[in-house]
Coordinates of C-alpha atoms and ligand atoms in Angstrom, one line a residue:
M19 CA 7.0 -9.2 -19.4
N20 CA 5.9 -12.6 -17.7
E21 CA 2.8 -13.6 -16.8
L22 CA 2.2 -11.3 -14.2
N23 CA 2.6 -8.1 -15.8
A24 CA 2.1 -8.9 -19.4
P25 CA -1.1 -7.6 -21.0
G26 CA -4.7 -8.8 -22.1
A27 CA -6.3 -12.1 -19.7
G28 CA -3.8 -12.0 -17.0
G29 CA -2.2 -15.5 -18.2
A30 CA -2.3 -18.4 -20.2
A31 CA -6.0 -20.5 -19.3
G32 CA -5.8 -23.3 -17.6
A33 CA -9.0 -25.7 -16.6
P34 CA -11.0 -24.6 -13.6
R35 CA -10.1 -26.2 -10.5
T36 CA -13.4 -28.2 -10.2
T37 CA -14.3 -29.1 -6.3
S38 CA -16.4 -31.4 -5.1
Q39 CA -17.9 -29.0 -3.3
T40 CA -21.4 -29.3 -1.5
T41 CA -22.1 -25.9 -1.0
P42 CA -21.8 -23.1 -3.6
Q43 CA -18.7 -21.8 -4.2
T44 CA -17.6 -18.1 -6.0
N45 CA -15.5 -19.7 -9.1
R46 CA -15.3 -16.0 -10.8
L47 CA -15.6 -11.8 -9.5
V48 CA -16.1 -9.6 -11.1
L49 CA -15.4 -6.2 -9.5
R50 CA -15.0 -2.7 -10.4
R51 CA -11.6 -1.5 -11.1
P52 CA -9.3 -1.0 -7.8
D53 CA -6.5 1.7 -6.8
D54 CA -3.5 1.1 -5.3
W55 CA -3.7 4.3 -2.1
H56 CA 0.2 3.4 -1.7
L57 CA 2.7 1.7 -3.8
H58 CA 6.6 2.5 -3.9
L59 CA 7.4 3.0 -7.5
R60 CA 11.7 3.7 -6.9
D61 CA 13.1 4.8 -10.4
G62 CA 14.9 4.7 -13.5
A63 CA 15.7 0.4 -13.8
M64 CA 13.6 -0.2 -11.3
L65 CA 10.8 1.5 -12.3
K66 CA 10.1 0.1 -15.9
S67 CA 11.1 -2.9 -14.0
V68 CA 7.6 -3.2 -11.4
V69 CA 5.0 -0.2 -12.8
N70 CA 3.5 -2.4 -15.3
Y71 CA 2.3 -5.3 -12.0
T72 CA 0.4 -2.7 -11.0
A73 CA -0.9 -0.9 -13.6
R74 CA -1.9 -4.2 -14.7
Q75 CA -4.0 -4.5 -12.1
F76 CA -4.4 -1.3 -10.6
A77 CA -6.7 2.6 -12.2
R78 CA -5.0 4.6 -9.8
A79 CA -1.9 4.3 -7.3
I80 CA -0.2 7.0 -4.7
V81 CA 3.0 6.5 -5.7
M82 CA 5.5 7.7 -2.7
P83 CA 8.3 9.9 -3.1
N84 CA 11.2 8.4 -1.4
L85 CA 13.6 9.0 -4.2
V86 CA 17.3 9.4 -3.2
P87 CA 16.4 12.6 -3.8
P88 CA 13.1 13.0 -2.4
V89 CA 10.1 14.4 -3.9
T90 CA 10.2 17.6 -2.1
T91 CA 9.2 20.7 -5.6
V92 CA 6.5 20.5 -7.9
A93 CA 9.2 20.6 -10.9
A94 CA 10.7 17.1 -9.1
G95 CA 6.7 15.5 -8.7
A96 CA 5.8 16.9 -12.3
A97 CA 9.4 15.3 -13.9
Y98 CA 8.7 11.8 -11.7
R99 CA 5.4 11.5 -12.7
Q100 CA 6.5 12.3 -16.7
R101 CA 8.5 8.8 -16.2
I102 CA 6.1 6.7 -15.0
F103 CA 3.6 7.8 -17.9
D104 CA 7.2 6.7 -19.7
A105 CA 7.5 3.4 -18.2
V106 CA 3.7 2.0 -18.3
D107 CA 2.9 -0.5 -21.1
P108 CA 0.3 1.1 -23.2
A109 CA -2.1 -1.3 -23.2
Y110 CA -3.2 -0.2 -19.6
N111 CA -5.2 2.6 -19.1
F112 CA -2.8 3.8 -15.4
T113 CA -2.7 6.7 -13.7
P114 CA 0.0 7.5 -11.0
L115 CA -1.1 9.9 -8.3
M116 CA 2.3 11.6 -6.6
T117 CA 2.7 12.8 -2.9
C118 CA 5.0 15.2 -1.8
Y119 CA 7.3 14.3 0.6
L120 CA 7.3 16.2 4.1
T121 CA 10.9 17.6 5.3
D122 CA 11.0 20.1 8.2
T123 CA 11.6 22.4 6.1
L124 CA 9.0 22.7 3.1
D125 CA 7.7 26.2 1.9
P126 CA 3.7 25.9 2.5
A127 CA 2.9 27.4 -0.6
E128 CA 5.2 25.1 -2.5
V129 CA 3.0 22.2 -1.4
E130 CA -0.5 24.4 -2.3
R131 CA 1.1 24.8 -5.3
G132 CA 1.6 21.1 -6.4
F133 CA -1.8 20.1 -5.3
E134 CA -3.9 23.1 -6.5
G135 CA -1.8 22.9 -10.4
G136 CA -2.9 19.2 -10.5
V137 CA 0.5 17.2 -9.1
F138 CA 0.2 16.9 -5.7
A139 CA -2.9 13.8 -4.2
A140 CA -0.5 14.2 -0.8
C141 CA 1.5 14.7 1.2
K142 CA 3.2 11.9 2.7
L143 CA 5.1 12.2 6.3
Y144 CA 8.1 10.4 7.5
P145 CA 9.6 10.4 10.8
A146 CA 13.0 11.3 9.9
N147 CA 14.8 7.4 9.8
A148 CA 11.6 6.0 10.6
T149 CA 12.3 3.3 7.2
T150 CA 14.2 3.9 3.8
N151 CA 15.2 6.5 2.2
S152 CA 13.0 8.1 5.2
S153 CA 16.7 10.1 6.9
A154 CA 15.6 13.4 4.8
G155 CA 11.8 13.5 7.5
V156 CA 10.1 15.1 10.2
T157 CA 12.3 15.7 13.0
D158 CA 9.5 17.9 14.9
I159 CA 5.7 17.3 14.1
A160 CA 5.9 21.2 15.3
H161 CA 8.1 22.1 12.6
V162 CA 5.6 21.0 9.4
Y163 CA 2.3 22.9 11.9
P164 CA 2.3 25.7 9.0
V165 CA 2.2 22.9 6.2
L166 CA -0.6 20.9 7.8
E167 CA -2.6 24.3 8.6
T168 CA -2.8 24.6 4.3
M169 CA -3.2 21.5 4.3
Q170 CA -6.6 21.5 6.2
R171 CA -7.9 24.2 4.5
I172 CA -6.6 23.2 0.7
G173 CA -8.4 19.7 1.4
M174 CA -5.5 18.3 1.5
P175 CA -4.5 14.5 2.6
L176 CA -1.7 14.0 5.0
L177 CA -0.9 10.1 4.7
V178 CA 1.6 9.3 7.4
H179 CA 3.6 6.7 8.7
G180 CA 2.8 5.7 12.4
E181 CA 6.1 4.8 14.0
V182 CA 8.3 6.7 16.5
T183 CA 12.0 6.1 15.7
D184 CA 13.3 6.8 19.5
A185 CA 15.8 3.7 20.3
D186 CA 14.2 3.3 23.0
I187 CA 11.1 2.4 21.4
D188 CA 10.5 -2.0 21.9
V189 CA 10.0 -1.5 17.8
F190 CA 7.0 -4.0 18.2
D191 CA 5.3 -0.7 20.1
R192 CA 6.1 1.7 17.8
E193 CA 2.4 2.2 15.7
A194 CA 1.1 2.0 19.2
V195 CA 3.5 5.0 20.8
F196 CA 3.2 6.9 18.1
I197 CA -0.6 7.5 17.9
E198 CA -0.6 8.1 22.1
R199 CA 2.5 10.6 21.4
T200 CA 2.0 12.4 18.0
L201 CA -1.0 10.9 16.2
S202 CA -3.8 11.6 19.0
K203 CA -2.6 14.9 19.6
M204 CA -1.8 16.4 16.1
I205 CA -5.2 15.1 14.7
A206 CA -7.1 17.4 18.1
D207 CA -4.6 20.1 17.0
L208 CA -6.1 19.5 13.0
P209 CA -9.9 18.5 13.6
G210 CA -10.4 18.9 9.4
L211 CA -6.9 17.7 8.1
K212 CA -7.4 14.6 5.9
V213 CA -5.4 12.0 7.6
V214 CA -4.3 8.5 5.9
F215 CA -2.8 6.3 8.7
E216 CA -1.0 4.0 6.8
H217 CA -0.6 0.5 6.7
I218 CA -1.3 0.4 10.0
T219 CA -0.4 -2.9 11.3
T220 CA -2.3 -3.5 15.6
A221 CA -5.3 -3.5 17.0
D222 CA -4.8 -0.2 18.9
A223 CA -4.4 1.6 15.2
V224 CA -7.6 -0.5 14.5
A225 CA -8.9 0.8 17.0
F226 CA -7.7 4.5 16.9
V227 CA -9.1 5.1 13.5
E228 CA -12.9 3.5 13.9
S229 CA -13.7 6.2 16.9
A230 CA -12.2 8.7 14.9
G231 CA -14.0 11.3 12.4
P232 CA -14.6 10.3 9.7
N233 CA -11.3 13.1 8.1
V234 CA -8.9 10.2 9.5
A235 CA -9.0 6.6 7.3
A236 CA -6.8 3.8 7.4
T237 CA -4.9 1.8 4.4
I238 CA -4.6 -1.9 4.8
T239 CA -1.4 -4.0 3.7
A240 CA -1.5 -7.6 1.3
H241 CA 0.9 -8.7 4.0
H242 CA -0.2 -7.2 7.1
L243 CA -3.9 -9.3 6.7
E244 CA -1.2 -12.8 5.6
I245 CA 1.2 -12.3 7.9
S246 CA 2.0 -12.4 11.9
R247 CA 5.6 -11.9 13.0
N248 CA 6.0 -15.5 13.1
A249 CA 6.3 -15.3 9.4
M250 CA 10.0 -13.9 10.1
F251 CA 11.4 -16.0 12.0
E252 CA 9.7 -18.8 9.8
G253 CA 12.0 -22.4 10.8
G254 CA 14.9 -19.3 10.2
L255 CA 15.9 -15.5 9.5
R256 CA 13.4 -14.3 6.9
P257 CA 14.2 -11.5 5.4
H258 CA 11.8 -11.7 2.6
H259 CA 8.4 -11.2 4.8
Y260 CA 10.7 -7.8 6.8
C261 CA 8.8 -5.0 6.3
L262 CA 8.0 -1.5 8.0
P263 CA 5.7 -1.5 10.5
V264 CA 6.6 -4.5 11.0
A265 CA 3.8 -7.3 11.2
K266 CA 3.4 -8.0 15.0
R267 CA 1.3 -10.9 16.7
E268 CA -1.5 -13.2 15.1
R269 CA -4.1 -10.9 18.2
H270 CA -3.0 -7.9 15.8
R271 CA -3.6 -9.1 12.4
L272 CA -7.0 -11.2 12.8
E273 CA -8.0 -6.8 14.3
V274 CA -6.3 -5.9 10.8
R275 CA -8.3 -8.4 9.0
R276 CA -10.9 -7.4 11.0
A277 CA -10.6 -4.3 10.0
A278 CA -10.4 -4.5 6.7
T279 CA -12.9 -6.6 5.3
S280 CA -15.6 -4.4 7.8
G281 CA -17.4 -3.2 5.1
S282 CA -16.0 -0.2 7.2
P283 CA -15.3 2.9 4.6
K284 CA -12.5 3.7 7.0
F285 CA -10.2 1.2 5.6
F286 CA -8.7 0.5 1.8
L287 CA -6.0 -0.9 0.0
G288 CA -3.1 0.1 0.1
T289 CA 0.0 -3.0 -0.9
D290 CA 3.0 -1.0 0.6
S291 CA 4.6 -2.7 -2.6
A292 CA 8.1 -1.5 -1.5
P293 CA 10.2 -4.0 -4.4
H294 CA 14.2 -4.5 -3.0
E295 CA 17.1 -6.5 -5.3
V296 CA 17.1 -10.1 -3.8
H297 CA 20.5 -8.9 -2.3
A298 CA 19.3 -6.0 0.0
K299 CA 16.5 -8.4 1.2
E300 CA 19.5 -10.4 1.9
S301 CA 22.1 -9.1 3.3
A302 CA 23.3 -8.8 6.9
C303 CA 21.4 -5.8 6.7
G304 CA 18.4 -7.0 5.0
C305 CA 16.4 -3.7 2.9
A306 CA 12.6 -3.6 4.3
G307 CA 9.9 -4.1 2.0
I308 CA 7.7 -6.7 0.9
F309 CA 6.9 -6.7 -3.9
S310 CA 3.5 -8.0 -3.6
A311 CA 2.7 -5.9 -6.9
P312 CA 2.4 -9.1 -8.7
V313 CA 0.0 -10.4 -7.5
A314 CA -1.6 -7.6 -5.0
L315 CA -5.6 -9.0 -6.1
E316 CA -4.6 -12.5 -5.5
S317 CA -3.2 -12.2 -2.2
Y318 CA -6.6 -9.0 -1.2
A319 CA -9.1 -12.5 -2.9
K320 CA -7.1 -15.4 0.0
S321 CA -7.3 -13.2 2.3
F322 CA -11.3 -11.6 2.1
E323 CA -12.0 -15.1 1.3
E324 CA -11.4 -16.6 4.5
E325 CA -12.9 -14.6 6.5
G326 CA -15.7 -15.0 4.6
A327 CA -16.0 -11.5 3.0
L328 CA -15.4 -11.6 -0.8
D329 CA -18.3 -9.5 -1.3
R330 CA -16.8 -6.4 0.9
L331 CA -13.8 -6.9 -1.7
E332 CA -15.0 -4.4 -4.0
G333 CA -15.5 -2.7 -1.5
F334 CA -12.7 -2.1 0.4
A335 CA -10.5 -2.3 -3.9
A336 CA -12.0 0.0 -5.3
E337 CA -14.3 2.3 -3.8
H338 CA -13.8 3.6 -0.5
G339 CA -10.6 5.0 -0.9
P340 CA -11.5 7.4 -3.8
R341 CA -14.3 8.3 -2.0
F342 CA -12.5 9.1 1.0
Y343 CA -9.6 11.2 -1.4
G344 CA -13.1 12.5 -3.1
L345 CA -12.5 11.1 -6.2
P346 CA -14.1 9.5 -9.0
L347 CA -14.9 5.5 -8.5
N348 CA -13.0 3.6 -11.4
E349 CA -15.7 2.8 -14.2
E350 CA -13.9 -0.4 -15.9
R351 CA -14.7 -3.3 -14.4
I352 CA -11.9 -6.4 -13.8
A353 CA -12.3 -10.8 -12.9
I354 CA -10.7 -12.5 -10.6
E355 CA -11.1 -16.7 -11.1
R356 CA -10.5 -19.2 -9.0
R357 CA -7.7 -20.9 -10.7
A358 CA -4.3 -21.6 -9.5
L359 CA -1.4 -19.0 -9.7
D360 CA 1.7 -20.3 -8.6
V361 CA 4.3 -17.5 -7.9
P362 CA 8.0 -17.5 -9.4
E363 CA 10.1 -17.9 -6.8
R364 CA 12.0 -14.5 -7.5
L365 CA 11.3 -11.7 -10.8
E366 CA 13.9 -10.6 -13.9
A367 CA 14.1 -6.5 -12.2
G368 CA 16.5 -4.8 -14.6
G369 CA 19.1 -6.4 -14.7
A370 CA 18.6 -8.8 -10.9
E371 CA 16.3 -10.0 -9.4
I372 CA 13.4 -9.9 -6.9
V373 CA 12.1 -11.2 -4.3
P374 CA 7.8 -11.3 -4.6
F375 CA 5.0 -11.7 -2.5
H376 CA 4.4 -15.6 -1.7
A377 CA 7.1 -17.0 -3.1
G378 CA 6.7 -20.6 -4.4
K379 CA 3.0 -20.7 -3.4
S380 CA 0.3 -21.2 -5.1
L381 CA -2.3 -18.8 -5.2
E382 CA -6.4 -19.9 -5.5
W383 CA -7.3 -16.8 -6.8
R384 CA -5.7 -14.9 -10.2
Y385 CA -6.7 -12.3 -12.0
A386 CA -7.8 -12.2 -15.0
G387 CA -7.6 -8.8 -17.3
V388 CA -10.3 -5.9 -17.4
I389 CA -13.5 -6.8 -18.5
G390 CA -14.0 -6.2 -22.5
A391 CA -10.6 -5.5 -22.8
Ligands
DOR410 O1 8.7 -1.7 4.2 C1 8.5 -0.5 4.0 N1 9.3 -0.8 3.2 N2 7.8 0.1 5.0 C2 7.7 2.0 4.1 O2 8.3 1.7 5.4 C3 8.8 2.2 3.4 C4 9.6 1.0 1.8 C5 9.9 1.2 1.2 O3 10.4 1.7 0.7 O4 11.2 0.5 0.9
ZN411 ZN1 4.9 3.1 2.3

């Protein structure tokens, strides 16, 4: 336990900052309790170390299935959900929403059974070898059409890691090429399928989602609102800013920011918080992933405030996602306060260490807990 994952009002109280402002400044915001629509919790000791950072802030989270081996059966999804419940501090009211990992050979009946039985909330499409633990992913979208047709029929969302994997495609172009080569056709072939284009990073993805029907939405991470690709090379190689899809040029970040803060119901919060031990990041072949869970709401609040859109944070964080998924909005309320949060350089994780997003920086907003809790 530390102040970023302890139950209660979110850490030691400091005096609110006073500023000599001439315009009124919001110093406290009360929001409907948010959800995280894209999260990596891992398993075992790592799960126990990271889950309470999320459970502290979020009521629900869509949990990614890229374990080793991946979650591809109803039994595996139910067992993983139980391990998550067992790892959550009882002080928190937190519900994990489980996902099924699509493979070339997955049986549509298993997916349907998982959805109808309340175990799986969605399926995740990883193009094979696109990212961490995706070697069992889909090698050709045609192989999963029977599953996608079933999902369309039953109203089950498909969550897409939207990048091609071809070695000859520049890593910065892989999202845009995926739209051209795969996503456009898939959505045309399955016009009723609910699709979440996950962790979008480009102006191309924003335009695609905005021009698609209401059954196509996107999640946006805290880090893609904050960093462009320059952050990976600032004075040297910065492995803790390496994730997939990789951060793009500044003009893309600005367009993703515009979408997130636009108020459009098509865009909602999904951190893609993805913990890796420090040695796995600071390595000759470092893993992709940014661990943003400990500072998730604080980071989103920073971006939204910079865009003059704090009034739109609640829709993005707590309303658009559940409406898209067809789930009830959370009734609890939380508060965030303008009070400096100094982010540690490292956090302890089951005997190892993880570097959180914004490590060593001071953030202006601080999560202040569930109201009345
Ligand atoms: O940066 C990422 N990390 N992107 C992903 O798609 C997977 C994730 C992970 O599991 O580490
Ligand atoms: Zn992810």
